[in-house]
């Protein structure tokens, strides 16, 4: 099979906006569940969800999903929730997709900026044998909510695709699980799926890819694409597993506890942590250096601590090792950095 395009991220652990959580709280409220109860396992509040600029860790959304699934884990609930997601739910990302020239363009855009979505299952779109297939990978989704999220995510994807191209239909659909009832499946997907298959896989007519989208607009998609590019650039710099490692290193004051210890705190194996950091375009050593440099500059900026004190606080056995590292980071010694900072602070305004 030939993959249409690889999704931009290979894991669900990326920060998100609050629109999906807000949608889930409204969905739950329609079923008599107060938002506060759904948000109890998070640090979020209904007021915070109203701020479109807020970014939340994926685990916050996962906690909301888990709370909803624990209350009613029925397949019909996950499917009904997925149908609530519309192209407008995704903001500028959604407008870019709906303004794309064709369904192929919209799919390529969605895969390129997949970390602007709210999905947990990673989609893989392939063309082969006269078929267009969409397969959802839930291998990294926590097992207790994997089935719920497969159904929610695929129902949401099909709902958005229907917004893009109203005449779209599925030719075939399969799931790994065996349901106790098929309630909600045909309503969500327009056909009755096959169950007990080897994967969650939807099949479409590849001719759909070339169809023009009704709301295509070259100028709109160009403007939206520029904004999406800026959004993901900011998010990818400080997101997901990289940010979790940073936070733990900062709590340790820059002291390098070792990759094994950080992996243990994240309930991951060292090998998995190394792989996930590599997928995020960084490494444990690079993050240690980044955190140490930031903390070192902040400590030197105080003008209170000596170079030896800063080295000790950051976990260096000898000041010489710290001086060597700081010069590698900044191109100057810690003492020169501190002198320059003090000079800038003492300079008269306007100079």
PDB file of N, CA, C and O in Angstrom, residues 136-174:
ATOM      1  N   UNK A 136      -7.193   3.503  11.777  1.00  0.00           N
ATOM      2  CA  UNK A 136      -6.869   4.187  13.024  1.00  0.00           C
ATOM      3  C   UNK A 136      -5.975   3.314  13.887  1.00  0.00           C
ATOM      4  O   UNK A 136      -6.296   2.150  14.158  1.00  0.00           O
ATOM      5  N   UNK A 137      -4.862   3.884  14.326  1.00  0.00           N
ATOM      6  CA  UNK A 137      -3.911   3.189  15.188  1.00  0.00           C
ATOM      7  C   UNK A 137      -4.157   3.617  16.634  1.00  0.00           C
ATOM      8  O   UNK A 137      -3.943   4.777  16.995  1.00  0.00           O
ATOM      9  N   UNK A 138      -4.629   2.678  17.451  1.00  0.00           N
ATOM     10  CA  UNK A 138      -4.883   2.979  18.861  1.00  0.00           C
ATOM     11  C   UNK A 138      -3.881   2.284  19.769  1.00  0.00           C
ATOM     12  O   UNK A 138      -4.104   2.140  20.969  1.00  0.00           O
ATOM     13  N   UNK A 139      -2.751   1.853  19.205  1.00  0.00           N
ATOM     14  CA  UNK A 139      -1.798   1.037  19.963  1.00  0.00           C
ATOM     15  C   UNK A 139      -1.198   1.768  21.158  1.00  0.00           C
ATOM     16  O   UNK A 139      -0.751   1.131  22.115  1.00  0.00           O
ATOM     17  N   UNK A 140      -1.181   3.098  21.123  1.00  0.00           N
ATOM     18  CA  UNK A 140      -0.590   3.847  22.243  1.00  0.00           C
ATOM     19  C   UNK A 140      -1.641   4.486  23.135  1.00  0.00           C
ATOM     20  O   UNK A 140      -1.305   5.179  24.095  1.00  0.00           O
ATOM     21  N   UNK A 141      -2.899   4.253  22.816  1.00  0.00           N
ATOM     22  CA  UNK A 141      -3.985   4.805  23.638  1.00  0.00           C
ATOM     23  C   UNK A 141      -4.174   3.891  24.851  1.00  0.00           C
ATOM     24  O   UNK A 141      -4.147   2.662  24.709  1.00  0.00           O
ATOM     25  N   UNK A 142      -4.343   4.440  26.059  1.00  0.00           N
ATOM     26  CA  UNK A 142      -4.578   3.590  27.236  1.00  0.00           C
ATOM     27  C   UNK A 142      -5.708   2.598  26.993  1.00  0.00           C
ATOM     28  O   UNK A 142      -6.768   2.948  26.463  1.00  0.00           O
ATOM     29  N   UNK A 143      -5.480   1.344  27.386  1.00  0.00           N
ATOM     30  CA  UNK A 143      -6.399   0.258  27.047  1.00  0.00           C
ATOM     31  C   UNK A 143      -7.811   0.471  27.573  1.00  0.00           C
ATOM     32  O   UNK A 143      -8.785   0.058  26.929  1.00  0.00           O
ATOM     33  N   UNK A 144      -7.935   1.136  28.733  1.00  0.00           N
ATOM     34  CA  UNK A 144      -9.266   1.260  29.331  1.00  0.00           C
ATOM     35  C   UNK A 144     -10.191   2.193  28.550  1.00  0.00           C
ATOM     36  O   UNK A 144     -11.414   2.131  28.711  1.00  0.00           O
ATOM     37  N   UNK A 145      -9.619   3.053  27.691  1.00  0.00           N
ATOM     38  CA  UNK A 145     -10.458   3.965  26.906  1.00  0.00           C
ATOM     39  C   UNK A 145     -10.218   3.809  25.399  1.00  0.00           C
ATOM     40  O   UNK A 145     -10.732   4.589  24.602  1.00  0.00           O
ATOM     41  N   UNK A 146      -9.434   2.801  25.000  1.00  0.00           N
ATOM     42  CA  UNK A 146      -9.085   2.646  23.584  1.00  0.00           C
ATOM     43  C   UNK A 146     -10.320   2.437  22.718  1.00  0.00           C
ATOM     44  O   UNK A 146     -10.484   3.086  21.676  1.00  0.00           O
ATOM     45  N   UNK A 147     -11.210   1.545  23.116  1.00  0.00           N
ATOM     46  CA  UNK A 147     -12.406   1.279  22.309  1.00  0.00           C
ATOM     47  C   UNK A 147     -13.286   2.514  22.216  1.00  0.00           C
ATOM     48  O   UNK A 147     -13.765   2.866  21.138  1.00  0.00           O
ATOM     49  N   UNK A 148     -13.489   3.182  23.345  1.00  0.00           N
ATOM     50  CA  UNK A 148     -14.308   4.400  23.370  1.00  0.00           C
ATOM     51  C   UNK A 148     -13.726   5.439  22.419  1.00  0.00           C
ATOM     52  O   UNK A 148     -14.454   6.073  21.641  1.00  0.00           O
ATOM     53  N   UNK A 149     -12.402   5.613  22.438  1.00  0.00           N
ATOM     54  CA  UNK A 149     -11.772   6.643  21.612  1.00  0.00           C
ATOM     55  C   UNK A 149     -11.700   6.257  20.136  1.00  0.00           C
ATOM     56  O   UNK A 149     -11.782   7.123  19.262  1.00  0.00           O
ATOM     57  N   UNK A 150     -11.542   4.979  19.835  1.00  0.00           N
ATOM     58  CA  UNK A 150     -11.604   4.547  18.435  1.00  0.00           C
ATOM     59  C   UNK A 150     -12.951   4.937  17.834  1.00  0.00           C
ATOM     60  O   UNK A 150     -13.029   5.492  16.725  1.00  0.00           O
ATOM     61  N   UNK A 151     -14.018   4.662  18.573  1.00  0.00           N
ATOM     62  CA  UNK A 151     -15.362   4.971  18.076  1.00  0.00           C
ATOM     63  C   UNK A 151     -15.592   6.471  18.010  1.00  0.00           C
ATOM     64  O   UNK A 151     -16.115   6.994  17.018  1.00  0.00           O
ATOM     65  N   UNK A 152     -15.191   7.192  19.057  1.00  0.00           N
ATOM     66  CA  UNK A 152     -15.367   8.642  19.038  1.00  0.00           C
ATOM     67  C   UNK A 152     -14.592   9.281  17.910  1.00  0.00           C
ATOM     68  O   UNK A 152     -15.109  10.105  17.146  1.00  0.00           O
ATOM     69  N   UNK A 153     -13.311   8.894  17.789  1.00  0.00           N
ATOM     70  CA  UNK A 153     -12.455   9.541  16.795  1.00  0.00           C
ATOM     71  C   UNK A 153     -12.908   9.245  15.370  1.00  0.00           C
ATOM     72  O   UNK A 153     -12.943  10.143  14.522  1.00  0.00           O
ATOM     73  N   UNK A 154     -13.269   7.987  15.083  1.00  0.00           N
ATOM     74  CA  UNK A 154     -13.687   7.676  13.722  1.00  0.00           C
ATOM     75  C   UNK A 154     -15.029   8.320  13.399  1.00  0.00           C
ATOM     76  O   UNK A 154     -15.231   8.825  12.285  1.00  0.00           O
ATOM     77  N   UNK A 155     -15.938   8.346  14.367  1.00  0.00           N
ATOM     78  CA  UNK A 155     -17.224   9.024  14.137  1.00  0.00           C
ATOM     79  C   UNK A 155     -17.004  10.512  13.904  1.00  0.00           C
ATOM     80  O   UNK A 155     -17.662  11.127  13.060  1.00  0.00           O
ATOM     81  N   UNK A 156     -16.066  11.102  14.640  1.00  0.00           N
ATOM     82  CA  UNK A 156     -15.762  12.529  14.461  1.00  0.00           C
ATOM     83  C   UNK A 156     -15.140  12.781  13.089  1.00  0.00           C
ATOM     84  O   UNK A 156     -15.496  13.744  12.403  1.00  0.00           O
ATOM     85  N   UNK A 157     -14.219  11.908  12.675  1.00  0.00           N
ATOM     86  CA  UNK A 157     -13.583  12.062  11.368  1.00  0.00           C
ATOM     87  C   UNK A 157     -14.626  11.979  10.253  1.00  0.00           C
ATOM     88  O   UNK A 157     -14.636  12.796   9.323  1.00  0.00           O
ATOM     89  N   UNK A 158     -15.531  11.002  10.354  1.00  0.00           N
ATOM     90  CA  UNK A 158     -16.548  10.855   9.311  1.00  0.00           C
ATOM     91  C   UNK A 158     -17.526  12.034   9.326  1.00  0.00           C
ATOM     92  O   UNK A 158     -17.956  12.509   8.275  1.00  0.00           O
ATOM     93  N   UNK A 159     -17.830  12.554  10.516  1.00  0.00           N
ATOM     94  CA  UNK A 159     -18.714  13.719  10.615  1.00  0.00           C
ATOM     95  C   UNK A 159     -18.091  14.928   9.931  1.00  0.00           C
ATOM     96  O   UNK A 159     -18.757  15.653   9.177  1.00  0.00           O
ATOM     97  N   UNK A 160     -16.792  15.136  10.156  1.00  0.00           N
ATOM     98  CA  UNK A 160     -16.096  16.267   9.534  1.00  0.00           C
ATOM     99  C   UNK A 160     -15.983  16.056   8.026  1.00  0.00           C
ATOM    100  O   UNK A 160     -16.178  16.992   7.239  1.00  0.00           O
ATOM    101  N   UNK A 161     -15.676  14.839   7.598  1.00  0.00           N
ATOM    102  CA  UNK A 161     -15.598  14.559   6.167  1.00  0.00           C
ATOM    103  C   UNK A 161     -16.934  14.823   5.481  1.00  0.00           C
ATOM    104  O   UNK A 161     -16.984  15.313   4.345  1.00  0.00           O
ATOM    105  N   UNK A 162     -18.021  14.525   6.168  1.00  0.00           N
ATOM    106  CA  UNK A 162     -19.350  14.773   5.608  1.00  0.00           C
ATOM    107  C   UNK A 162     -19.604  16.276   5.504  1.00  0.00           C
ATOM    108  O   UNK A 162     -20.278  16.742   4.575  1.00  0.00           O
ATOM    109  N   UNK A 163     -19.066  17.055   6.435  1.00  0.00           N
ATOM    110  CA  UNK A 163     -19.157  18.521   6.336  1.00  0.00           C
ATOM    111  C   UNK A 163     -18.400  19.017   5.107  1.00  0.00           C
ATOM    112  O   UNK A 163     -18.829  19.953   4.431  1.00  0.00           O
ATOM    113  N   UNK A 164     -17.245  18.406   4.853  1.00  0.00           N
ATOM    114  CA  UNK A 164     -16.421  18.826   3.719  1.00  0.00           C
ATOM    115  C   UNK A 164     -17.085  18.460   2.391  1.00  0.00           C
ATOM    116  O   UNK A 164     -17.079  19.248   1.448  1.00  0.00           O
ATOM    117  N   UNK A 165     -17.631  17.254   2.339  1.00  0.00           N
ATOM    118  CA  UNK A 165     -18.192  16.732   1.098  1.00  0.00           C
ATOM    119  C   UNK A 165     -19.466  15.956   1.444  1.00  0.00           C
ATOM    120  O   UNK A 165     -19.396  14.769   1.782  1.00  0.00           O
ATOM    121  N   UNK A 166     -20.628  16.603   1.376  1.00  0.00           N
ATOM    122  CA  UNK A 166     -21.879  15.981   1.853  1.00  0.00           C
ATOM    123  C   UNK A 166     -22.209  14.640   1.211  1.00  0.00           C
ATOM    124  O   UNK A 166     -22.858  13.798   1.835  1.00  0.00           O
ATOM    125  N   UNK A 167     -21.766  14.407  -0.025  1.00  0.00           N
ATOM    126  CA  UNK A 167     -22.116  13.155  -0.706  1.00  0.00           C
ATOM    127  C   UNK A 167     -21.186  11.993  -0.357  1.00  0.00           C
ATOM    128  O   UNK A 167     -21.323  10.884  -0.888  1.00  0.00           O
ATOM    129  N   UNK A 168     -20.245  12.205   0.550  1.00  0.00           N
ATOM    130  CA  UNK A 168     -19.283  11.161   0.871  1.00  0.00           C
ATOM    131  C   UNK A 168     -19.961   9.980   1.547  1.00  0.00           C
ATOM    132  O   UNK A 168     -20.868  10.130   2.369  1.00  0.00           O
ATOM    133  N   UNK A 169     -19.548   8.769   1.170  1.00  0.00           N
ATOM    134  CA  UNK A 169     -20.053   7.544   1.791  1.00  0.00           C
ATOM    135  C   UNK A 169     -18.900   6.577   1.998  1.00  0.00           C
ATOM    136  O   UNK A 169     -17.871   6.652   1.312  1.00  0.00           O
ATOM    137  N   UNK A 170     -19.067   5.663   2.927  1.00  0.00           N
ATOM    138  CA  UNK A 170     -18.092   4.609   3.158  1.00  0.00           C
ATOM    139  C   UNK A 170     -18.507   3.368   2.378  1.00  0.00           C
ATOM    140  O   UNK A 170     -19.694   3.042   2.306  1.00  0.00           O
ATOM    141  N   UNK A 171     -17.537   2.683   1.802  1.00  0.00           N
ATOM    142  CA  UNK A 171     -17.817   1.432   1.101  1.00  0.00           C
ATOM    143  C   UNK A 171     -17.750   0.235   2.041  1.00  0.00           C
ATOM    144  O   UNK A 171     -18.459  -0.752   1.856  1.00  0.00           O
ATOM    145  N   UNK A 172     -16.886   0.336   3.051  1.00  0.00           N
ATOM    146  CA  UNK A 172     -16.718  -0.764   3.994  1.00  0.00           C
ATOM    147  C   UNK A 172     -16.150  -0.197   5.287  1.00  0.00           C
ATOM    148  O   UNK A 172     -15.463   0.830   5.282  1.00  0.00           O
ATOM    149  N   UNK A 173     -16.436  -0.877   6.384  1.00  0.00           N
ATOM    150  CA  UNK A 173     -15.952  -0.421   7.688  1.00  0.00           C
ATOM    151  C   UNK A 173     -15.794  -1.630   8.590  1.00  0.00           C
ATOM    152  O   UNK A 173     -16.679  -2.497   8.653  1.00  0.00           O
ATOM    153  N   UNK A 174     -14.672  -1.705   9.297  1.00  0.00           N
ATOM    154  CA  UNK A 174     -14.435  -2.836  10.197  1.00  0.00           C
ATOM    155  C   UNK A 174     -13.846  -2.365  11.513  1.00  0.00           C
ATOM    156  O   UNK A 174     -13.160  -1.342  11.575  1.00  0.00           O
TER     157      UNK A 174
END
